[in-house]
C-alpha cells in the first residue's frame, strides 16, 4: 500500500459532476468534504462536464450552493467545446440551430456565431446538447436541418444521466433519435474526446492530473485518451461488474468507492505465479472464470479481480465479462 493518500500523487483533480459530485440537485455524501480538502494540499481542482444544459457560471454557482469550491473558470463544459469546434469550422456570424438549452445558445453566441431555433432561419449547422426541455418538435427541427446536409455537432453522447430518483436518459438518447431519423452521425465535442481534458488541465497548469468519473465510456475513456491517469468512482453509472468487464480503452488505473477514498492510501496489487493480491483479497484466472478469495463487498476483491482479468485479457474492443467464483475460506 502506498504510504500517502492517492490524490497526493497528482497535482490536480479533474472531476466529472453528475454521479461524482452530485446526483440531481443533491451532493453525493462525502463528495463536498473531499473536494474542500484539496486546497489545503495544494492540489488544483477542475470540473469537466458533458452536461450542456447549464452554463459554466450556473454550474459553478450550484457547486458553491452545495459547499464545494468552484470559480466559474474551474468549470469546463462540453457546450464550450462544441462552440469552439463550430467556430473553427464556420465563418463568423454563421447561423447554428440550437437543439438544447439557453446556456448552449449563449456559448454559441460567445464565439461569434448566431444562435437560431428553426429551419426557417436557414441555419448551416446544428448543435445538440442536453436539456430537460427538449421535445419532439426540437428533434424534428434538428432532423430537417441535418437531413438537408448541415454540419451536425453534439456536445456529448452520454446515453444516461444520474438523477436523484435514479438513472435517466441522457443526451446520447436524443442524439440517437436524430441519427436514426437521418442516417447521419454527429461530430462529438465533449467527452470522450481529449481536448476537453487538455483544456481543463491547461487552465490549472497541471502536469499530472487525475481524472475521476463514474462512466467508463466518457470520463475514463476521455481521460485515457488525454493520456492522464484515471480513477472510476462507484457513486454513479458504472458498477464493479461493468468495470471488471471494461474494454481495454475504458479501463481505469484506480477504483474507489467514493471521493473520500482519494484521501486514503491506495492498496498495491502484487502478482505471484498468476495470483493477484490486494489487501486481504486475491484473484486468479482459470479460462473464462475469475476465482476470487475474499468478500464480495470488499473493494480489494474487485481490484484484485480487475488486475487478474485484465492481465489475462489485455486487448478487447468490446466489454468482456468473466464468470466469477467466490471463495471466502
mmCIF file of C-alpha atoms in Angstrom:
data_model
loop_
_atom_site.group_PDB
_atom_site.id
_atom_site.type_symbol
_atom_site.label_atom_id
_atom_site.label_comp_id
_atom_site.label_asym_id
_atom_site.label_seq_id
_atom_site.Cartn_x
_atom_site.Cartn_y
_atom_site.Cartn_z
ATOM 1 C CA UNK A 1 0.000 0.000 0.000
ATOM 2 C CA UNK A 2 1.243 3.480 -0.818
ATOM 3 C CA UNK A 3 2.161 5.374 2.349
ATOM 4 C CA UNK A 4 0.490 8.567 1.149
ATOM 5 C CA UNK A 5 -3.081 9.392 0.087
ATOM 6 C CA UNK A 6 -3.851 8.569 -3.543
ATOM 7 C CA UNK A 7 -4.536 12.187 -4.511
ATOM 8 C CA UNK A 8 -1.106 13.334 -3.275
ATOM 9 C CA UNK A 9 0.469 11.529 -6.239
ATOM 10 C CA UNK A 10 -1.086 14.147 -8.554
ATOM 11 C CA UNK A 11 -1.073 17.927 -8.912
ATOM 12 C CA UNK A 12 -4.739 18.340 -9.884
ATOM 13 C CA UNK A 13 -8.089 16.579 -9.866
ATOM 14 C CA UNK A 14 -10.299 16.801 -12.956
ATOM 15 C CA UNK A 15 -13.728 15.790 -11.704
ATOM 16 C CA UNK A 16 -16.871 14.855 -13.537
ATOM 17 C CA UNK A 17 -20.044 16.202 -11.909
ATOM 18 C CA UNK A 18 -23.162 14.066 -12.484
ATOM 19 C CA UNK A 19 -22.717 10.870 -10.481
ATOM 20 C CA UNK A 20 -19.447 12.059 -8.913
ATOM 21 C CA UNK A 21 -20.132 15.312 -7.058
ATOM 22 C CA UNK A 22 -23.920 15.310 -7.207
ATOM 23 C CA UNK A 23 -26.935 13.333 -8.389
ATOM 24 C CA UNK A 24 -29.652 15.741 -9.485
ATOM 25 C CA UNK A 25 -29.710 18.747 -7.140
ATOM 26 C CA UNK A 26 -28.119 16.988 -4.173
ATOM 27 C CA UNK A 27 -24.474 16.381 -3.311
ATOM 28 C CA UNK A 28 -23.267 12.805 -3.074
ATOM 29 C CA UNK A 29 -22.328 12.004 0.547
ATOM 30 C CA UNK A 30 -18.700 12.856 1.309
ATOM 31 C CA UNK A 31 -18.025 14.481 -2.063
ATOM 32 C CA UNK A 32 -18.010 18.106 -0.938
ATOM 33 C CA UNK A 33 -15.721 17.450 2.036
ATOM 34 C CA UNK A 34 -13.315 15.573 -0.221
ATOM 35 C CA UNK A 35 -13.153 18.462 -2.683
ATOM 36 C CA UNK A 36 -12.724 21.046 0.064
ATOM 37 C CA UNK A 37 -9.621 19.258 1.328
ATOM 38 C CA UNK A 38 -7.749 19.674 -1.969
ATOM 39 C CA UNK A 39 -6.860 23.354 -1.499
ATOM 40 C CA UNK A 40 -5.066 22.642 1.774
ATOM 41 C CA UNK A 41 -2.972 20.030 -0.032
ATOM 42 C CA UNK A 42 -2.019 22.417 -2.839
ATOM 43 C CA UNK A 43 -3.849 20.292 -5.418
ATOM 44 C CA UNK A 44 -5.706 22.017 -8.257
ATOM 45 C CA UNK A 45 -9.365 21.318 -8.973
ATOM 46 C CA UNK A 46 -11.236 21.469 -12.242
ATOM 47 C CA UNK A 47 -14.695 20.273 -13.216
ATOM 48 C CA UNK A 48 -15.151 18.637 -16.608
ATOM 49 C CA UNK A 49 -18.779 18.112 -17.519
ATOM 50 C CA UNK A 50 -20.634 16.771 -20.526
ATOM 51 C CA UNK A 51 -23.918 18.243 -19.308
ATOM 52 C CA UNK A 52 -24.628 21.190 -21.618
ATOM 53 C CA UNK A 53 -27.923 22.211 -20.028
ATOM 54 C CA UNK A 54 -26.325 24.913 -17.865
ATOM 55 C CA UNK A 55 -23.579 27.493 -18.376
ATOM 56 C CA UNK A 56 -20.246 27.109 -16.546
ATOM 57 C CA UNK A 57 -21.279 30.054 -14.319
ATOM 58 C CA UNK A 58 -24.548 28.307 -13.420
ATOM 59 C CA UNK A 59 -22.718 25.051 -12.716
ATOM 60 C CA UNK A 60 -20.185 26.841 -10.509
ATOM 61 C CA UNK A 61 -22.998 28.604 -8.633
ATOM 62 C CA UNK A 62 -24.702 25.250 -7.991
ATOM 63 C CA UNK A 63 -21.451 23.776 -6.720
ATOM 64 C CA UNK A 64 -20.953 26.707 -4.346
ATOM 65 C CA UNK A 65 -24.519 26.261 -3.062
ATOM 66 C CA UNK A 66 -23.594 22.676 -2.203
ATOM 67 C CA UNK A 67 -20.496 23.921 -0.385
ATOM 68 C CA UNK A 68 -17.971 22.815 -2.985
ATOM 69 C CA UNK A 69 -15.115 25.124 -4.026
ATOM 70 C CA UNK A 70 -15.854 26.447 -7.517
ATOM 71 C CA UNK A 71 -14.914 29.511 -9.528
ATOM 72 C CA UNK A 72 -16.592 29.925 -12.907
ATOM 73 C CA UNK A 73 -13.246 29.338 -14.647
ATOM 74 C CA UNK A 74 -12.862 25.942 -12.961
ATOM 75 C CA UNK A 75 -15.775 24.541 -14.970
ATOM 76 C CA UNK A 76 -15.037 23.290 -18.485
ATOM 77 C CA UNK A 77 -18.137 22.117 -20.335
ATOM 78 C CA UNK A 78 -18.948 20.216 -23.495
ATOM 79 C CA UNK A 79 -21.026 23.194 -24.639
ATOM 80 C CA UNK A 80 -17.857 25.305 -24.651
ATOM 81 C CA UNK A 81 -16.036 22.589 -26.581
ATOM 82 C CA UNK A 82 -18.869 22.367 -29.106
ATOM 83 C CA UNK A 83 -18.902 26.130 -29.604
ATOM 84 C CA UNK A 84 -15.143 26.217 -30.133
ATOM 85 C CA UNK A 85 -15.358 23.345 -32.614
ATOM 86 C CA UNK A 86 -18.090 25.063 -34.615
ATOM 87 C CA UNK A 87 -16.224 28.374 -34.560
ATOM 88 C CA UNK A 88 -13.211 26.617 -36.083
ATOM 89 C CA UNK A 89 -15.335 25.209 -38.916
ATOM 90 C CA UNK A 90 -17.720 28.070 -39.740
ATOM 91 C CA UNK A 91 -17.325 31.729 -40.749
ATOM 92 C CA UNK A 92 -18.123 34.410 -38.141
ATOM 93 C CA UNK A 93 -21.834 35.058 -37.783
ATOM 94 C CA UNK A 94 -22.888 31.730 -39.308
ATOM 95 C CA UNK A 95 -26.312 30.550 -38.164
ATOM 96 C CA UNK A 96 -26.413 27.489 -35.890
ATOM 97 C CA UNK A 97 -29.628 25.703 -34.925
ATOM 98 C CA UNK A 98 -29.725 25.163 -31.166
ATOM 99 C CA UNK A 99 -31.181 21.852 -30.038
ATOM 100 C CA UNK A 100 -30.667 22.323 -26.346
ATOM 101 C CA UNK A 101 -30.639 24.881 -23.564
ATOM 102 C CA UNK A 102 -30.269 28.681 -23.481
ATOM 103 C CA UNK A 103 -26.840 28.064 -21.927
ATOM 104 C CA UNK A 104 -25.778 26.241 -25.101
ATOM 105 C CA UNK A 105 -27.067 29.114 -27.225
ATOM 106 C CA UNK A 106 -25.061 31.526 -25.073
ATOM 107 C CA UNK A 107 -21.828 29.613 -25.720
ATOM 108 C CA UNK A 108 -22.528 29.701 -29.475
ATOM 109 C CA UNK A 109 -23.037 33.463 -29.351
ATOM 110 C CA UNK A 110 -19.853 33.951 -27.290
ATOM 111 C CA UNK A 111 -17.693 32.528 -30.102
ATOM 112 C CA UNK A 112 -19.209 34.862 -32.688
ATOM 113 C CA UNK A 113 -21.819 32.589 -34.230
ATOM 114 C CA UNK A 114 -25.567 33.225 -34.475
ATOM 115 C CA UNK A 115 -27.940 31.011 -32.493
ATOM 116 C CA UNK A 116 -31.286 30.242 -34.168
ATOM 117 C CA UNK A 117 -34.203 27.981 -33.253
ATOM 118 C CA UNK A 118 -35.839 26.944 -36.543
ATOM 119 C CA UNK A 119 -35.121 25.638 -40.022
ATOM 120 C CA UNK A 120 -36.887 28.724 -41.415
ATOM 121 C CA UNK A 121 -33.888 30.846 -40.331
ATOM 122 C CA UNK A 122 -31.624 28.903 -42.724
ATOM 123 C CA UNK A 123 -29.008 27.541 -40.313
ATOM 124 C CA UNK A 124 -25.866 25.968 -41.781
ATOM 125 C CA UNK A 125 -25.168 23.824 -38.703
ATOM 126 C CA UNK A 126 -26.890 22.108 -35.793
ATOM 127 C CA UNK A 127 -25.528 21.858 -32.260
ATOM 128 C CA UNK A 128 -27.248 19.378 -29.977
ATOM 129 C CA UNK A 129 -26.856 19.345 -26.203
ATOM 130 C CA UNK A 130 -28.805 18.046 -23.252
ATOM 131 C CA UNK A 131 -31.775 19.953 -21.884
ATOM 132 C CA UNK A 132 -34.757 18.565 -19.970
ATOM 133 C CA UNK A 133 -36.922 20.856 -22.096
ATOM 134 C CA UNK A 134 -36.003 19.285 -25.452
ATOM 135 C CA UNK A 135 -39.057 17.669 -27.038
ATOM 136 C CA UNK A 136 -40.198 16.064 -30.247
ATOM 137 C CA UNK A 137 -40.567 19.365 -32.093
ATOM 138 C CA UNK A 138 -36.957 20.288 -31.294
ATOM 139 C CA UNK A 139 -35.693 16.908 -32.501
ATOM 140 C CA UNK A 140 -37.804 17.205 -35.649
ATOM 141 C CA UNK A 141 -36.350 20.658 -36.379
ATOM 142 C CA UNK A 142 -32.831 19.267 -35.988
ATOM 143 C CA UNK A 143 -33.705 16.339 -38.241
ATOM 144 C CA UNK A 144 -34.931 18.639 -41.018
ATOM 145 C CA UNK A 145 -31.702 20.667 -40.927
ATOM 146 C CA UNK A 146 -29.342 17.680 -40.650
ATOM 147 C CA UNK A 147 -31.172 15.899 -43.483
ATOM 148 C CA UNK A 148 -30.607 18.958 -45.663
ATOM 149 C CA UNK A 149 -26.854 18.486 -45.284
ATOM 150 C CA UNK A 150 -25.971 20.849 -42.437
ATOM 151 C CA UNK A 151 -22.938 20.325 -40.209
ATOM 152 C CA UNK A 152 -24.036 18.498 -37.024
ATOM 153 C CA UNK A 153 -22.171 18.688 -33.732
ATOM 154 C CA UNK A 154 -23.229 17.015 -30.481
ATOM 155 C CA UNK A 155 -21.904 18.282 -27.197
ATOM 156 C CA UNK A 156 -21.784 14.695 -25.931
ATOM 157 C CA UNK A 157 -23.386 11.296 -26.358
ATOM 158 C CA UNK A 158 -23.907 10.094 -22.771
ATOM 159 C CA UNK A 159 -26.766 7.617 -23.029
ATOM 160 C CA UNK A 160 -27.852 8.194 -19.426
ATOM 161 C CA UNK A 161 -27.605 10.789 -16.682
ATOM 162 C CA UNK A 162 -27.792 10.187 -12.911
ATOM 163 C CA UNK A 163 -30.704 11.938 -11.207
ATOM 164 C CA UNK A 164 -31.918 11.983 -7.621
ATOM 165 C CA UNK A 165 -34.595 9.388 -8.473
ATOM 166 C CA UNK A 166 -32.275 7.126 -10.490
ATOM 167 C CA UNK A 167 -30.724 6.872 -13.955
ATOM 168 C CA UNK A 168 -32.493 8.895 -16.671
ATOM 169 C CA UNK A 169 -32.000 9.232 -20.464
ATOM 170 C CA UNK A 170 -29.061 11.448 -21.410
ATOM 171 C CA UNK A 171 -28.157 13.491 -24.466
ATOM 172 C CA UNK A 172 -26.999 10.384 -26.311
ATOM 173 C CA UNK A 173 -30.553 9.058 -26.444
ATOM 174 C CA UNK A 174 -31.748 12.310 -28.029
ATOM 175 C CA UNK A 175 -28.829 12.337 -30.471
ATOM 176 C CA UNK A 176 -29.656 8.724 -31.330
ATOM 177 C CA UNK A 177 -33.202 9.753 -32.263
ATOM 178 C CA UNK A 178 -31.921 12.282 -34.812
ATOM 179 C CA UNK A 179 -29.305 9.811 -36.045
ATOM 180 C CA UNK A 180 -31.975 7.137 -36.564
ATOM 181 C CA UNK A 181 -34.171 9.569 -38.489
ATOM 182 C CA UNK A 182 -31.412 10.982 -40.705
ATOM 183 C CA UNK A 183 -28.948 8.120 -41.122
ATOM 184 C CA UNK A 184 -26.208 10.576 -40.104
ATOM 185 C CA UNK A 185 -23.865 10.738 -37.135
ATOM 186 C CA UNK A 186 -22.641 13.955 -35.476
ATOM 187 C CA UNK A 187 -19.172 15.118 -34.628
ATOM 188 C CA UNK A 188 -18.795 14.900 -30.843
ATOM 189 C CA UNK A 189 -17.137 17.784 -28.992
ATOM 190 C CA UNK A 190 -17.085 16.674 -25.356
ATOM 191 C CA UNK A 191 -16.044 13.507 -23.611
ATOM 192 C CA UNK A 192 -14.608 11.081 -24.512
ATOM 193 C CA UNK A 193 -12.593 13.358 -26.791
ATOM 194 C CA UNK A 194 -9.259 14.503 -25.330
ATOM 195 C CA UNK A 195 -9.421 18.316 -25.932
ATOM 196 C CA UNK A 196 -11.914 18.893 -23.103
ATOM 197 C CA UNK A 197 -9.490 17.322 -20.605
ATOM 198 C CA UNK A 198 -6.454 19.074 -22.050
ATOM 199 C CA UNK A 199 -8.257 22.429 -21.779
ATOM 200 C CA UNK A 200 -9.092 21.783 -18.122
ATOM 201 C CA UNK A 201 -5.518 20.747 -17.291
ATOM 202 C CA UNK A 202 -4.143 23.810 -19.083
ATOM 203 C CA UNK A 203 -6.337 26.151 -17.038
ATOM 204 C CA UNK A 204 -4.866 24.642 -13.869
ATOM 205 C CA UNK A 205 -1.294 24.492 -15.221
ATOM 206 C CA UNK A 206 -1.375 20.829 -14.221
ATOM 207 C CA UNK A 207 1.266 18.341 -15.397
ATOM 208 C CA UNK A 208 -0.039 15.288 -13.514
ATOM 209 C CA UNK A 209 -3.827 15.498 -13.277
ATOM 210 C CA UNK A 210 -6.033 12.656 -12.097
ATOM 211 C CA UNK A 211 -9.373 12.259 -13.892
ATOM 212 C CA UNK A 212 -12.229 10.960 -11.738
ATOM 213 C CA UNK A 213 -15.545 9.848 -13.198
ATOM 214 C CA UNK A 214 -18.408 7.412 -12.816
ATOM 215 C CA UNK A 215 -18.701 6.480 -16.507
ATOM 216 C CA UNK A 216 -16.287 4.304 -18.448
ATOM 217 C CA UNK A 217 -17.447 5.411 -21.900
ATOM 218 C CA UNK A 218 -16.964 9.145 -21.314
ATOM 219 C CA UNK A 219 -14.930 10.003 -18.209
ATOM 220 C CA UNK A 220 -12.481 7.107 -18.135
ATOM 221 C CA UNK A 221 -12.141 6.734 -21.905
ATOM 222 C CA UNK A 222 -11.711 10.506 -22.221
ATOM 223 C CA UNK A 223 -9.069 10.672 -19.501
ATOM 224 C CA UNK A 224 -7.239 7.735 -21.078
ATOM 225 C CA UNK A 225 -7.459 9.401 -24.489
ATOM 226 C CA UNK A 226 -5.893 12.528 -22.980
ATOM 227 C CA UNK A 227 -3.008 10.492 -21.571
ATOM 228 C CA UNK A 228 -3.966 11.183 -17.948
ATOM 229 C CA UNK A 229 -4.351 8.809 -15.001
ATOM 230 C CA UNK A 230 -7.952 7.794 -14.350
ATOM 231 C CA UNK A 231 -10.000 6.646 -11.370
ATOM 232 C CA UNK A 232 -13.501 5.191 -11.530
ATOM 233 C CA UNK A 233 -15.804 6.020 -8.619
ATOM 234 C CA UNK A 234 -18.791 3.850 -7.732
ATOM 235 C CA UNK A 235 -21.322 6.603 -6.977
ATOM 236 C CA UNK A 236 -22.898 6.889 -10.425
ATOM 237 C CA UNK A 237 -23.492 4.826 -13.543
ATOM 238 C CA UNK A 238 -20.836 2.112 -13.793
ATOM 239 C CA UNK A 239 -20.573 -0.722 -11.305
ATOM 240 C CA UNK A 240 -17.948 -3.169 -10.074
ATOM 241 C CA UNK A 241 -19.206 -5.685 -12.620
ATOM 242 C CA UNK A 242 -19.175 -3.332 -15.630
ATOM 243 C CA UNK A 243 -15.733 -2.036 -14.694
ATOM 244 C CA UNK A 244 -14.346 -5.581 -14.461
ATOM 245 C CA UNK A 245 -15.782 -6.271 -17.935
ATOM 246 C CA UNK A 246 -14.494 -2.996 -19.428
ATOM 247 C CA UNK A 247 -12.972 -2.949 -22.856
ATOM 248 C CA UNK A 248 -9.273 -2.105 -22.900
ATOM 249 C CA UNK A 249 -9.588 1.603 -23.754
ATOM 250 C CA UNK A 250 -12.068 2.168 -20.906
ATOM 251 C CA UNK A 251 -10.135 0.538 -18.065
ATOM 252 C CA UNK A 252 -9.296 2.903 -15.174
ATOM 253 C CA UNK A 253 -5.996 2.992 -13.315
ATOM 254 C CA UNK A 254 -7.770 3.056 -9.958
ATOM 255 C CA UNK A 255 -11.125 2.004 -8.483
ATOM 256 C CA UNK A 256 -12.661 3.787 -5.479
ATOM 257 C CA UNK A 257 -15.985 3.652 -3.666
ATOM 258 C CA UNK A 258 -16.363 7.424 -3.198
ATOM 259 C CA UNK A 259 -14.339 10.615 -3.450
ATOM 260 C CA UNK A 260 -13.376 10.162 0.209
ATOM 261 C CA UNK A 261 -11.070 7.340 -0.916
ATOM 262 C CA UNK A 262 -8.903 9.904 -2.720
ATOM 263 C CA UNK A 263 -7.602 10.919 0.699
ATOM 264 C CA UNK A 264 -6.640 7.406 1.725
ATOM 265 C CA UNK A 265 -3.607 5.342 0.698
ATOM 266 C CA UNK A 266 -4.386 3.158 -2.312
ATOM 267 C CA UNK A 267 -3.627 -0.556 -1.886
ATOM 268 C CA UNK A 268 -0.990 -2.096 -4.120
ATOM 269 C CA UNK A 269 -1.771 -5.122 -6.268
ATOM 270 C CA UNK A 270 1.006 -7.733 -6.306
ATOM 271 C CA UNK A 271 1.282 -10.740 -8.602
ATOM 272 C CA UNK A 272 2.991 -14.017 -7.805
ATOM 273 C CA UNK A 273 2.617 -17.051 -10.068
ATOM 274 C CA UNK A 274 -0.582 -15.754 -11.630
ATOM 275 C CA UNK A 275 -2.246 -14.899 -8.318
ATOM 276 C CA UNK A 276 -3.048 -11.207 -7.865
ATOM 277 C CA UNK A 277 -3.253 -9.974 -4.290
ATOM 278 C CA UNK A 278 -4.767 -6.751 -2.994
ATOM 279 C CA UNK A 279 -5.088 -6.283 0.752
ATOM 280 C CA UNK A 280 -6.567 -9.492 2.178
ATOM 281 C CA UNK A 281 -8.099 -10.489 -1.161
ATOM 282 C CA UNK A 282 -6.665 -12.415 -4.098
ATOM 283 C CA UNK A 283 -7.768 -13.432 -7.568
ATOM 284 C CA UNK A 284 -6.614 -15.676 -10.392
ATOM 285 C CA UNK A 285 -7.993 -16.529 -13.810
ATOM 286 C CA UNK A 286 -8.938 -20.012 -14.934
ATOM 287 C CA UNK A 287 -10.165 -19.885 -18.529
ATOM 288 C CA UNK A 288 -13.183 -17.558 -18.585
ATOM 289 C CA UNK A 289 -13.552 -17.620 -14.793
ATOM 290 C CA UNK A 290 -12.018 -15.327 -12.196
ATOM 291 C CA UNK A 291 -11.628 -17.147 -8.897
ATOM 292 C CA UNK A 292 -11.706 -14.624 -6.053
ATOM 293 C CA UNK A 293 -10.626 -15.284 -2.487
ATOM 294 C CA UNK A 294 -12.318 -12.553 -0.486
ATOM 295 C CA UNK A 295 -15.577 -10.911 0.419
ATOM 296 C CA UNK A 296 -17.867 -9.732 -2.372
ATOM 297 C CA UNK A 297 -18.427 -6.402 -0.604
ATOM 298 C CA UNK A 298 -14.675 -5.771 -0.188
ATOM 299 C CA UNK A 299 -13.431 -3.452 -2.937
ATOM 300 C CA UNK A 300 -9.980 -5.018 -2.701
ATOM 301 C CA UNK A 301 -11.547 -8.234 -4.037
ATOM 302 C CA UNK A 302 -12.641 -6.362 -7.137
ATOM 303 C CA UNK A 303 -9.296 -4.587 -7.510
ATOM 304 C CA UNK A 304 -7.557 -7.963 -7.461
ATOM 305 C CA UNK A 305 -10.120 -9.387 -9.902
ATOM 306 C CA UNK A 306 -9.639 -6.494 -12.323
ATOM 307 C CA UNK A 307 -5.863 -6.870 -12.236
ATOM 308 C CA UNK A 308 -6.092 -10.623 -12.873
ATOM 309 C CA UNK A 309 -8.723 -10.458 -15.621
ATOM 310 C CA UNK A 310 -7.169 -7.503 -17.443
ATOM 311 C CA UNK A 311 -3.788 -9.249 -17.446
ATOM 312 C CA UNK A 312 -5.438 -12.363 -18.904
ATOM 313 C CA UNK A 313 -7.399 -10.343 -21.480
ATOM 314 C CA UNK A 314 -5.121 -7.390 -22.289
ATOM 315 C CA UNK A 315 -6.815 -6.439 -25.563
ATOM 316 C CA UNK A 316 -10.553 -6.386 -26.108
ATOM 317 C CA UNK A 317 -12.515 -3.945 -28.237
ATOM 318 C CA UNK A 318 -15.820 -4.932 -26.614
ATOM 319 C CA UNK A 319 -16.832 -5.388 -22.977
ATOM 320 C CA UNK A 320 -15.998 -8.909 -21.870
ATOM 321 C CA UNK A 321 -17.329 -10.217 -18.581
ATOM 322 C CA UNK A 322 -15.780 -13.251 -16.898
ATOM 323 C CA UNK A 323 -17.608 -15.727 -14.741
ATOM 324 C CA UNK A 324 -16.962 -15.124 -11.056
ATOM 325 C CA UNK A 325 -16.230 -17.817 -8.491
ATOM 326 C CA UNK A 326 -16.199 -16.528 -4.914
ATOM 327 C CA UNK A 327 -14.252 -18.287 -2.206
ATOM 328 C CA UNK A 328 -14.458 -16.906 1.296
ATOM 329 C CA UNK A 329 -12.410 -19.525 3.116
#
